[in-house]
Short mmCIF file of C-alpha atoms (C1' of nucleotides) in Angstrom, two decimals:
data_model
loop_
_atom_site.label_atom_id
_atom_site.label_comp_id
_atom_site.label_asym_id
_atom_site.label_seq_id
_atom_site.Cartn_x
_atom_site.Cartn_y
_atom_site.Cartn_z
CA MET P 294 117.20 69.72 98.61
CA ALA P 295 116.50 72.00 95.72
CA VAL P 296 116.49 69.62 92.80
CA GLN P 297 117.50 71.23 89.56
CA LEU P 298 115.15 70.25 86.78
CA THR P 299 115.11 71.48 83.24
CA ASP P 300 113.83 74.98 83.70
CA THR P 301 110.26 74.69 84.81
CA THR P 302 111.21 74.56 88.48
CA GLN P 303 112.96 77.60 89.80
CA PRO P 304 115.61 76.78 92.41
CA ASP P 305 114.82 78.23 95.80
CA GLN P 306 117.98 80.17 96.42
CA VAL P 307 119.60 80.71 93.07
CA LEU P 308 117.49 83.46 91.67
CA GLY P 309 118.37 85.34 88.55
CA LEU P 310 119.59 88.90 88.69
CA ARG P 311 116.16 90.07 87.70
CA GLU P 312 114.43 88.34 90.58
CA ARG P 313 117.03 89.45 93.06
CA LYS P 314 116.63 93.02 91.94
CA LYS P 315 112.89 92.82 92.25
CA ARG P 316 113.11 91.45 95.74
CA ARG P 317 115.54 94.18 96.68
CA THR P 318 113.34 97.02 95.50
CA ARG P 319 110.35 95.40 97.14
CA ASP P 320 112.15 95.14 100.45
CA ALA P 321 113.42 98.66 100.08
CA LEU P 322 109.93 99.95 99.47
CA VAL P 323 108.57 98.16 102.51
CA GLU P 324 111.30 99.48 104.72
CA ALA P 325 111.22 103.02 103.40
CA ALA P 326 107.47 103.09 103.78
CA HIS P 327 107.63 101.77 107.32
CA GLN P 328 110.16 104.38 108.29
CA LEU P 329 108.24 107.21 106.74
CA PHE P 330 104.97 106.07 108.28
CA LEU P 331 106.52 106.02 111.72
CA GLU P 332 108.12 109.41 111.28
CA GLN P 333 105.29 111.40 109.78
CA GLY P 334 102.26 109.19 110.08
CA TYR P 335 100.45 107.08 107.53
CA ALA P 336 98.13 109.69 106.12
CA ARG P 337 100.76 112.38 105.85
CA THR P 338 103.07 110.14 103.82
CA THR P 339 102.40 110.07 100.10
CA VAL P 340 103.12 107.21 97.77
CA ASP P 341 105.30 109.56 95.77
CA GLU P 342 107.50 110.10 98.80
CA ILE P 343 107.93 106.39 99.31
CA ALA P 344 108.71 105.82 95.67
CA ALA P 345 111.14 108.72 95.65
CA ALA P 346 112.93 107.36 98.72
CA VAL P 347 113.70 104.18 96.81
CA ASP P 348 114.19 106.04 93.57
CA VAL P 349 111.50 104.38 91.53
CA SER P 350 108.52 105.89 89.82
CA GLN P 351 105.09 105.97 91.42
CA ARG P 352 103.90 103.64 88.70
CA THR P 353 106.45 101.06 89.72
CA PHE P 354 105.33 101.29 93.30
CA PHE P 355 101.84 100.29 92.27
CA ARG P 356 103.22 97.34 90.36
CA TYR P 357 104.62 95.99 93.61
CA PHE P 358 101.71 96.87 95.86
CA ALA P 359 98.06 97.13 94.97
CA ASN P 360 97.66 100.07 97.32
CA LYS P 361 99.22 102.06 100.08
CA ASP P 362 97.83 99.74 102.75
CA GLU P 363 99.67 96.80 101.34
CA VAL P 364 103.18 98.19 101.86
CA ALA P 365 102.41 99.00 105.42
CA LEU P 366 100.95 95.60 106.23
CA ALA P 367 103.61 93.69 104.31
CA ILE P 368 105.67 93.42 107.47
CA LEU P 369 102.99 91.37 109.17
CA ALA P 370 102.38 89.16 106.18
CA ASP P 371 105.61 87.39 106.95
CA ALA P 372 104.53 86.63 110.51
CA GLU P 373 101.14 85.45 109.32
CA ASP P 374 102.68 82.93 107.00
CA HIS P 375 104.78 81.64 109.84
CA PHE P 376 101.73 81.27 111.98
CA VAL P 377 99.90 79.23 109.38
CA ALA P 378 102.94 77.01 108.98
CA ASN P 379 103.23 76.58 112.72
CA LEU P 380 99.58 75.69 113.03
CA ARG P 381 99.91 73.05 110.34
CA GLU P 382 102.77 71.47 112.24
CA ARG P 383 100.92 71.15 115.52
CA PRO P 384 100.45 67.52 116.63
CA ALA P 385 97.09 66.03 115.75
CA ASP P 386 96.28 65.04 119.31
CA GLU P 387 96.32 68.62 120.54
CA ASN P 388 92.85 70.03 120.76
CA PRO P 389 92.05 72.91 118.41
CA LEU P 390 92.14 75.72 120.94
CA ARG P 391 95.45 74.59 122.35
CA ALA P 392 96.92 74.14 118.89
CA LEU P 393 95.97 77.67 117.97
CA ARG P 394 97.36 79.06 121.19
CA ARG P 395 100.63 77.20 120.89
CA ALA P 396 101.02 78.16 117.25
CA ILE P 397 100.57 81.88 117.86
CA VAL P 398 102.85 81.96 120.88
CA LEU P 399 105.46 80.01 119.00
CA THR P 400 105.23 82.41 116.10
CA TRP P 401 105.89 85.42 118.31
CA ARG P 402 108.72 83.63 120.02
CA GLU P 403 110.34 82.74 116.71
CA LEU P 404 109.97 86.29 115.57
CA GLY P 405 111.66 87.35 118.78
CA THR P 406 114.63 85.03 118.79
CA ALA P 407 115.49 84.01 115.26
CA ARG P 408 117.30 86.73 113.38
CA HIS P 409 114.80 86.19 110.65
CA ASP P 410 116.31 87.91 107.66
CA ARG P 411 115.87 91.52 108.50
CA PRO P 412 117.63 92.54 111.72
CA SER P 413 114.59 93.32 113.81
CA SER P 414 111.42 91.83 112.50
CA ILE P 415 109.77 91.92 115.94
CA THR P 416 110.50 95.55 116.50
CA ALA P 417 109.03 96.38 113.14
CA ALA P 418 106.03 94.15 113.71
CA LEU P 419 105.28 95.70 117.08
CA GLU P 420 105.74 99.20 115.75
CA LEU P 421 103.39 98.32 112.95
CA ILE P 422 100.70 97.01 115.28
CA GLN P 423 100.83 100.28 117.12
CA LEU P 424 100.62 102.21 113.88
CA ILE P 425 97.67 100.11 112.75
CA GLU P 426 95.77 100.65 115.95
CA SER P 427 96.12 104.39 115.64
CA THR P 428 95.31 104.65 111.96
CA PRO P 429 91.68 103.99 111.03
CA THR P 430 92.38 103.28 107.38
CA LEU P 431 95.14 100.84 108.20
CA LEU P 432 93.08 99.19 110.89
CA ALA P 433 90.30 98.58 108.41
CA ALA P 434 92.66 97.02 105.89
CA HIS P 435 94.30 94.96 108.56
CA LEU P 436 91.01 93.62 109.88
CA ARG P 437 90.05 92.52 106.43
CA ARG P 438 93.27 90.59 106.06
CA ILE P 439 92.78 89.05 109.47
CA THR P 440 89.38 87.72 108.52
CA GLU P 441 90.84 86.22 105.38
CA GLN P 442 93.39 84.48 107.54
CA GLU P 443 90.57 83.21 109.70
CA GLN P 444 89.09 81.44 106.71
CA ILE P 445 92.37 79.72 106.15
CA VAL P 446 92.64 78.83 109.81
CA ALA P 447 89.12 77.41 109.74
CA GLY P 448 90.12 75.27 106.79
CA ILE P 449 93.19 73.95 108.57
CA LEU P 450 91.18 73.14 111.69
CA ALA P 451 88.56 71.30 109.68
CA GLU P 452 91.23 69.29 107.96
CA ARG P 453 93.02 68.52 111.22
CA GLU P 454 89.87 67.11 112.71
CA GLY P 455 88.62 65.53 109.55
CA LEU P 456 85.42 67.54 109.44
CA ASP P 457 83.38 68.79 106.55
CA PRO P 458 83.89 72.57 106.60
CA ALA P 459 80.65 73.11 104.72
CA THR P 460 78.54 71.36 107.33
CA ASP P 461 80.32 71.75 110.62
CA LEU P 462 80.33 75.28 111.98
CA ARG P 463 82.84 74.58 114.73
CA PRO P 464 86.00 75.29 112.74
CA ARG P 465 84.68 78.61 111.56
CA VAL P 466 83.40 79.62 114.95
CA MET P 467 86.66 78.61 116.55
CA ALA P 468 88.67 80.58 114.01
CA ALA P 469 86.51 83.63 114.59
CA VAL P 470 86.85 83.34 118.35
CA PHE P 471 90.57 82.95 118.03
CA GLY P 472 90.74 86.00 115.83
CA GLY P 473 88.73 87.95 118.35
CA VAL P 474 90.98 87.01 121.25
CA LEU P 475 94.05 87.95 119.26
CA ARG P 476 92.69 91.29 118.24
CA SER P 477 91.73 91.98 121.79
CA ALA P 478 95.28 91.22 122.88
CA HIS P 479 96.72 93.47 120.20
CA LEU P 480 94.46 96.25 121.32
CA SER P 481 95.49 95.85 124.93
CA TRP P 482 99.11 95.83 123.91
CA SER P 483 98.90 98.98 121.87
CA ALA P 484 96.94 100.66 124.66
CA GLU P 485 99.70 99.85 127.13
CA ASN P 486 102.45 100.94 124.80
CA GLU P 487 100.76 104.08 123.69
CA SER P 488 103.55 106.32 124.88
CA THR P 489 105.53 107.15 121.76
CA GLU P 490 108.55 104.87 121.81
CA THR P 491 108.65 101.13 122.21
CA GLU P 492 109.59 100.71 125.83
CA ASN P 493 107.97 97.59 127.15
CA SER P 494 108.99 96.10 123.83
CA GLY P 495 110.12 92.58 123.29
CA SER P 496 107.90 89.85 122.00
CA GLU P 497 107.66 88.54 125.56
CA ALA P 498 105.34 91.32 126.59
CA MET P 499 103.06 90.54 123.67
CA ILE P 500 103.17 86.81 124.33
CA ASN P 501 102.35 87.40 127.94
CA LEU P 502 99.37 89.50 126.96
CA ILE P 503 98.14 86.91 124.50
CA GLU P 504 98.36 84.19 127.13
CA ARG P 505 96.43 86.28 129.60
CA HIS P 506 93.70 86.91 127.09
CA PHE P 507 93.45 83.24 126.26
CA ASP P 508 93.21 82.47 129.95
CA GLN P 509 90.17 84.71 130.19
CA LEU P 510 88.34 82.89 127.45
CA GLY P 511 86.96 80.20 129.73
CA PRO P 512 86.03 82.54 132.59
CA ALA P 513 84.43 85.00 130.20
CA LEU P 514 82.17 82.38 128.68
CA ALA P 515 81.34 80.88 132.05
CA GLY P 516 77.87 81.76 133.20
CA ASP P 517 78.59 83.79 136.24
CA TRP P 518 81.30 86.43 136.22
CA HIS P 519 81.02 87.22 139.87
CA GLY P 520 82.20 83.74 140.63
CA ARG P 521 85.76 84.89 140.72
CA MET Y 64 58.24 113.13 128.07
CA ALA Y 65 60.01 115.71 126.01
CA VAL Y 66 60.13 118.71 128.29
CA GLN Y 67 60.08 122.00 126.46
CA LEU Y 68 62.71 124.36 127.84
CA THR Y 69 63.62 127.80 126.60
CA ASP Y 70 65.32 126.95 123.35
CA THR Y 71 68.44 125.02 124.22
CA THR Y 72 66.62 121.73 124.14
CA GLN Y 73 65.29 120.75 120.75
CA PRO Y 74 61.98 118.90 120.93
CA ASP Y 75 62.22 115.37 119.63
CA GLN Y 76 59.55 115.47 116.97
CA VAL Y 77 58.97 119.10 116.14
CA LEU Y 78 61.96 119.83 113.98
CA GLY Y 79 62.31 123.01 112.04
CA LEU Y 80 62.05 123.05 108.28
CA ARG Y 81 65.80 123.17 108.05
CA GLU Y 82 66.30 119.98 110.05
CA ARG Y 83 63.55 118.17 108.23
CA LYS Y 84 65.10 119.07 104.92
CA LYS Y 85 68.48 117.86 106.04
CA ARG Y 86 67.09 114.57 107.17
CA ARG Y 87 65.28 114.17 103.90
CA THR Y 88 68.33 114.70 101.74
CA ARG Y 89 70.34 112.42 103.98
CA ASP Y 90 67.80 109.66 103.68
CA ALA Y 91 67.58 110.21 99.96
CA LEU Y 92 71.33 109.93 99.62
CA VAL Y 93 71.42 106.70 101.59
CA GLU Y 94 68.65 105.18 99.55
CA ALA Y 95 69.95 106.32 96.19
CA ALA Y 96 73.40 105.06 97.04
CA HIS Y 97 72.06 101.71 98.17
CA GLN Y 98 70.10 101.29 94.99
CA LEU Y 99 73.00 102.25 92.78
CA PHE Y 100 75.42 100.01 94.64
CA LEU Y 101 73.12 97.04 94.20
CA GLU Y 102 72.56 97.76 90.54
CA GLN Y 103 76.08 98.46 89.37
CA GLY Y 104 78.30 97.51 92.26
CA TYR Y 105 80.06 99.63 94.83
CA ALA Y 106 83.25 100.36 92.93
CA ARG Y 107 81.50 101.16 89.67
CA THR Y 108 79.27 103.74 91.33
CA THR Y 109 80.77 107.19 91.68
CA VAL Y 110 79.93 109.71 94.33
CA ASP Y 111 78.95 112.10 91.58
CA GLU Y 112 76.31 109.68 90.42
CA ILE Y 113 74.85 109.39 93.89
CA ALA Y 114 74.84 113.13 94.36
CA ALA Y 115 73.29 113.65 90.95
CA ALA Y 116 70.54 111.13 91.73
CA VAL Y 117 69.48 113.27 94.68
CA ASP Y 118 70.24 116.48 92.86
CA VAL Y 119 72.83 117.86 95.22
CA SER Y 120 76.42 118.77 94.56
CA GLN Y 121 79.27 116.38 95.26
CA ARG Y 122 80.47 118.83 97.85
CA THR Y 123 77.22 118.52 99.72
CA PHE Y 124 77.44 114.77 99.67
CA PHE Y 125 80.73 114.95 101.54
CA ARG Y 126 79.17 117.21 104.12
CA TYR Y 127 76.73 114.45 104.99
CA PHE Y 128 79.13 111.54 104.78
CA ALA Y 129 82.83 111.53 105.47
CA ASN Y 130 83.38 109.07 102.67
CA LYS Y 131 81.77 106.70 100.24
CA ASP Y 132 81.83 103.83 102.74
CA GLU Y 133 79.71 105.73 105.17
CA VAL Y 134 76.65 106.05 102.93
CA ALA Y 135 76.72 102.37 102.22
CA LEU Y 136 77.03 101.34 105.85
CA ALA Y 137 74.53 103.91 107.09
CA ILE Y 138 71.77 101.36 106.75
CA LEU Y 139 73.36 99.12 109.35
CA ALA Y 140 74.13 101.95 111.74
CA ASP Y 141 70.49 102.07 112.63
CA ALA Y 142 70.43 98.39 113.52
CA GLU Y 143 73.60 98.75 115.54
CA ASP Y 144 72.13 101.48 117.67
CA HIS Y 145 69.12 99.29 118.32
CA PHE Y 146 71.35 96.46 119.35
CA VAL Y 147 73.20 98.61 121.87
CA ALA Y 148 69.91 99.83 123.28
CA ASN Y 149 68.61 96.29 123.52
CA LEU Y 150 71.72 95.11 125.27
CA ARG Y 151 71.41 97.87 127.81
CA GLU Y 152 67.88 96.80 128.58
CA ARG Y 153 68.71 93.19 129.27
CA PRO Y 154 67.97 92.13 132.86
CA ALA Y 155 70.97 92.20 135.16
CA ASP Y 156 70.59 88.58 136.22
CA GLU Y 157 71.14 87.29 132.71
CA ASN Y 158 74.70 86.15 132.20
CA PRO Y 159 76.73 88.13 129.66
CA LEU Y 160 76.71 85.61 126.86
CA ARG Y 161 73.00 85.11 127.08
CA ALA Y 162 72.37 88.83 127.25
CA LEU Y 163 74.37 89.37 124.09
CA ARG Y 164 72.62 86.56 122.32
CA ARG Y 165 69.17 87.71 123.30
CA ALA Y 166 69.94 91.30 122.39
CA ILE Y 167 71.12 90.48 118.88
CA VAL Y 168 68.28 88.10 118.14
CA LEU Y 169 65.82 90.65 119.43
CA THR Y 170 67.35 93.30 117.24
CA TRP Y 171 66.94 91.24 114.12
CA ARG Y 172 63.41 90.35 115.08
CA GLU Y 173 62.50 93.98 115.65
CA LEU Y 174 64.01 94.86 112.33
CA GLY Y 175 61.91 92.13 110.80
CA THR Y 176 58.54 92.96 112.31
CA ALA Y 177 58.37 96.61 113.20
CA ARG Y 178 57.82 98.81 110.20
CA HIS Y 179 60.72 100.85 111.37
CA ASP Y 180 60.43 104.04 109.39
CA ARG Y 181 61.49 102.93 105.97
CA PRO Y 182 59.30 100.21 104.50
CA SER Y 183 61.83 97.39 104.46
CA SER Y 184 64.78 97.96 106.68
CA ILE Y 185 65.52 94.24 106.92
CA THR Y 186 65.58 93.72 103.21
CA ALA Y 187 67.98 96.60 102.84
CA ALA Y 188 70.11 95.38 105.75
CA LEU Y 189 70.37 91.90 104.35
CA GLU Y 190 71.13 93.17 100.89
CA LEU Y 191 73.81 95.34 102.40
CA ILE Y 192 75.43 92.47 104.27
CA GLN Y 193 75.68 90.62 101.02
CA LEU Y 194 77.15 93.63 99.30
CA ILE Y 195 79.65 94.09 102.09
CA GLU Y 196 80.80 90.52 101.95
CA SER Y 197 81.48 90.78 98.26
CA THR Y 198 83.20 94.16 98.33
CA PRO Y 199 86.67 94.20 99.90
CA THR Y 200 86.71 97.93 100.55
CA LEU Y 201 83.33 97.88 102.18
CA LEU Y 202 84.19 94.81 104.20
CA ALA Y 203 87.25 96.55 105.58
CA ALA Y 204 85.26 99.62 106.57
CA HIS Y 205 82.54 97.48 108.08
CA LEU Y 206 84.97 95.44 110.15
CA ARG Y 207 86.46 98.58 111.55
CA ARG Y 208 83.05 99.80 112.63
CA ILE Y 209 82.29 96.42 114.13
CA THR Y 210 85.37 96.55 116.30
CA GLU Y 211 84.41 100.00 117.48
CA GLN Y 212 81.06 98.60 118.46
CA GLU Y 213 82.85 95.85 120.33
CA GLN Y 214 84.54 98.43 122.51
CA ILE Y 215 81.17 99.86 123.38
CA VAL Y 216 79.80 96.40 124.07
CA ALA Y 217 82.75 95.64 126.32
CA GLY Y 218 82.02 98.82 128.23
CA ILE Y 219 78.38 97.90 128.68
CA LEU Y 220 79.27 94.42 129.88
CA ALA Y 221 81.78 95.78 132.37
CA GLU Y 222 79.20 98.18 133.70
CA ARG Y 223 76.53 95.49 133.90
CA GLU Y 224 78.76 93.31 136.02
CA GLY Y 225 80.33 96.12 137.96
CA LEU Y 226 83.84 95.36 136.80
CA ASP Y 227 86.78 97.63 136.17
CA PRO Y 228 87.24 97.57 132.40
CA ALA Y 229 90.87 98.56 132.75
CA THR Y 230 91.77 95.57 134.87
CA ASP Y 231 89.39 92.82 133.95
CA LEU Y 232 89.90 91.38 130.51
CA ARG Y 233 86.72 89.36 130.48
CA PRO Y 234 84.42 92.05 129.05
CA ARG Y 235 86.78 92.74 126.21
CA VAL Y 236 87.39 89.11 125.44
CA MET Y 237 83.69 88.42 125.56
CA ALA Y 238 82.92 91.30 123.23
CA ALA Y 239 85.56 90.11 120.79
CA VAL Y 240 84.24 86.56 120.87
CA PHE Y 241 80.73 87.81 120.33
CA GLY Y 242 81.88 89.89 117.40
CA GLY Y 243 83.61 86.87 115.94
CA VAL Y 244 80.57 84.66 116.20
CA LEU Y 245 78.41 87.30 114.58
CA ARG Y 246 80.78 87.87 111.73
CA SER Y 247 80.96 84.15 111.19
CA ALA Y 248 77.19 83.99 111.01
CA HIS Y 249 77.04 86.87 108.55
CA LEU Y 250 79.59 85.14 106.40
CA SER Y 251 77.64 81.90 106.41
CA TRP Y 252 74.52 83.78 105.55
CA SER Y 253 76.00 85.61 102.61
CA ALA Y 254 77.55 82.37 101.40
CA GLU Y 255 74.16 80.67 101.43
CA ASN Y 256 72.44 83.58 99.74
CA GLU Y 257 75.08 84.14 97.14
CA SER Y 258 72.75 83.59 94.23
CA THR Y 259 71.83 87.05 93.04
CA GLU Y 260 68.41 87.77 94.47
CA THR Y 261 67.32 87.58 98.06
CA GLU Y 262 65.42 84.34 98.17
CA ASN Y 263 65.87 82.73 101.55
CA SER Y 264 65.33 86.26 102.82
CA GLY Y 265 63.53 87.20 105.97
CA SER Y 266 65.25 87.98 109.19
CA GLU Y 267 64.26 84.54 110.43
CA ALA Y 268 66.87 82.86 108.30
CA MET Y 269 69.53 85.15 109.70
CA ILE Y 270 68.34 84.68 113.26
CA ASN Y 271 68.36 80.95 112.80
CA LEU Y 272 71.91 81.09 111.53
CA ILE Y 273 73.03 83.27 114.41
CA GLU Y 274 71.48 80.87 116.92
CA ARG Y 275 73.20 77.93 115.30
CA HIS Y 276 76.55 79.68 115.45
CA PHE Y 277 76.06 80.54 119.09
CA ASP Y 278 75.17 76.94 119.79
CA GLN Y 279 78.50 75.88 118.37
CA LEU Y 280 80.45 78.14 120.68
CA GLY Y 281 80.50 75.67 123.56
CA PRO Y 282 81.25 72.59 121.46
CA ALA Y 283 83.96 74.41 119.54
CA LEU Y 284 85.79 75.41 122.69
CA ALA Y 285 85.35 72.00 124.26
CA GLY Y 286 88.55 70.04 124.22
CA ASP Y 287 87.61 67.19 122.00
CA TRP Y 288 85.73 67.79 118.77
CA HIS Y 289 85.27 64.16 118.02
CA GLY Y 290 83.18 63.87 121.13
CA ARG Y 291 80.07 64.63 119.22
"C1'" DT X 236 61.40 143.18 107.68
"C1'" DG X 237 66.06 143.02 108.58
"C1'" DT X 238 69.82 140.60 110.67
"C1'" DC X 239 72.11 136.30 111.77
"C1'" DT X 240 73.32 131.77 111.06
"C1'" DA X 241 73.74 127.65 108.68
"C1'" DA X 242 73.40 124.86 104.24
"C1'" DT X 243 74.75 124.72 99.58
"C1'" DG X 244 77.35 125.03 95.15
"C1'" DG X 245 81.25 125.74 92.46
"C1'" DC X 246 86.01 125.72 91.95
"C1'" DA X 247 90.65 124.46 92.54
"C1'" DG X 248 93.82 121.16 94.09
"C1'" DA X 249 96.03 117.15 96.42
"C1'" DG X 250 96.52 112.38 96.40
"C1'" DA X 251 95.50 107.40 95.19
"C1'" DC X 252 95.07 104.54 91.49
"C1'" DT X 253 94.83 102.68 86.33
"C1'" DG X 254 95.63 102.16 81.25
"C1'" DT X 255 98.78 102.77 77.63
"C1'" DC X 256 102.94 102.86 75.26
"C1'" DA X 257 107.75 103.53 74.47
"C1'" DT X 258 112.24 102.43 76.46
"C1'" DA X 259 115.56 100.00 79.11
"C1'" DA X 260 117.30 95.97 81.11
"C1'" DG X 261 117.59 90.79 81.94
"C1'" DT X 262 117.26 86.19 79.61
"C1'" DT X 263 117.86 82.76 76.14
"C1'" DC X 264 119.76 80.60 72.43
"C1'" DG X 265 122.46 80.07 68.29
"C1'" DC Z 217 129.34 87.21 72.00
"C1'" DG Z 218 125.29 89.12 69.85
"C1'" DA Z 219 120.41 88.78 68.04
"C1'" DA Z 220 115.75 87.93 69.33
"C1'" DC Z 221 112.68 87.65 73.02
"C1'" DT Z 222 110.68 88.72 77.39
"C1'" DT Z 223 109.86 91.52 81.26
"C1'" DA Z 224 110.44 95.62 84.33
"C1'" DT Z 225 110.32 100.43 84.32
"C1'" DG Z 226 109.13 105.33 83.41
"C1'" DA Z 227 106.42 108.84 81.65
"C1'" DC Z 228 102.00 110.62 80.69
"C1'" DA Z 229 97.31 111.30 80.82
"C1'" DG Z 230 93.19 110.59 83.04
"C1'" DT Z 231 89.58 109.15 86.67
"C1'" DC Z 232 87.92 109.32 91.21
"C1'" DT Z 233 87.84 110.37 96.16
"C1'" DC Z 234 88.19 113.84 99.34
"C1'" DT Z 235 89.38 118.83 101.23
"C1'" DG Z 236 89.74 123.95 101.66
"C1'" DC Z 237 87.87 128.18 100.36
"C1'" DC Z 238 84.55 131.59 99.24
"C1'" DA Z 239 80.42 133.47 97.39
"C1'" DT Z 240 75.43 132.64 97.45
"C1'" DT Z 241 71.16 131.10 99.08
"C1'" DA Z 242 67.73 129.91 102.38
"C1'" DG Z 243 65.82 128.99 107.07
"C1'" DA Z 244 65.62 131.09 111.92
"C1'" DC Z 245 64.81 134.62 114.97
"C1'" DA Z 246 63.72 139.04 116.99
#
DNA sequence: TGTCTAATGGCAGAGACTGTCATAAGTTCG
DNA sequence: CGAACTTATGACAGTCTCTGCCATTAGACA
């Protein structure tokens, strides 16, 4: 697969020592930060502590992450990329809403089964969502990232359907609605799992919640709520 | 209306000198901050500058606003309160989606016509939306506030329809969808009005955009996009 | 007018970032 | 293998946001 050219193209797997080292410290920072945030809370953890835990200088920390938010949210970035990839791979004959729904469920399922690279990427992701929901600063940063993702999603939808994203509002509206439903599901999840430790755990609980929220989309928009 | 009791209840209009002074400095801070942010950008404006412009100490600034974000977003807080009030006043026989739509349009129209208290609250609000959309930090803070508002909206909807907010997901989903549509409209607006000065201006342009986005909600969720 | 309460200012300090520069550590090539 | 080059890191120093603390000032109230 990885074709070896002169030296412009970097092989996927065979990274130099330098790159490997960088990746290692980056991973270490993410993990150390995550641990510390869970133990003592986001606000009460200083960047210096995180850096010290990995034995690098504070300056180096800020070369890896633009700010404190970024280390915390790094764990979800992985999942987000997977989601985008999954959405792109959805068959063209699926309607947009279904494609989105399938893609997100599939992403959580993957995260649950596949032993990604880190042992428990789901556990970490779920812990993080809880942390986010209980940390105003983090929530703000997370919401901003989410909306950026929505732009990307809107672009993918427009492309899928062969629409002009500048003219047609549907992709953007759909992406925004999707984002809203997801956030709502996350909120419900973190409300249910408020009690300290991850008990209900498992990606299944989250998937279930997401499905239920999607199911309410039609009924919610229907004129009369008393109908049911 | 305002019944005068012993002294526990503060009359609405007749504020003491102290309260009047406080309100004045608060307003001055908001206005000075807004002006400075527009002139030199959010990041390049320091809190010290804002405080100096109103001739108070930095310490005092932070007694009025928890952080720099808050002064900037204060201008929209007013509009948000109006929206909530408008939503509450919507007739019970209106379905939820329509109630939300009417309430938001009405809010913008009020903001446009009524000479609120400050001369041009719309102008400032629209300028602010543009500033928000082009300032990551502010956008993050704004999104967080928006989601808080969504919780309130969900509560109002549940109450309107006599539903148990803990059980029924529809209010929450609806609030999230509404929030998404609005954000999408704001984004479109700020994209259209990117060019420096407020030209298209007027709340009518924004209202028009909001209506158009709402109109796309049905079509977007409909199975087949090629239908139209 | 005198007391009581609340707003303010000034100061010190923690913590998140950023620019700069010297040093250390990988990479490349002869 | 070692010299020359490139890149990551560390160490400061400095700015800016935000907080706690205490003395001072200025309305409120009797």
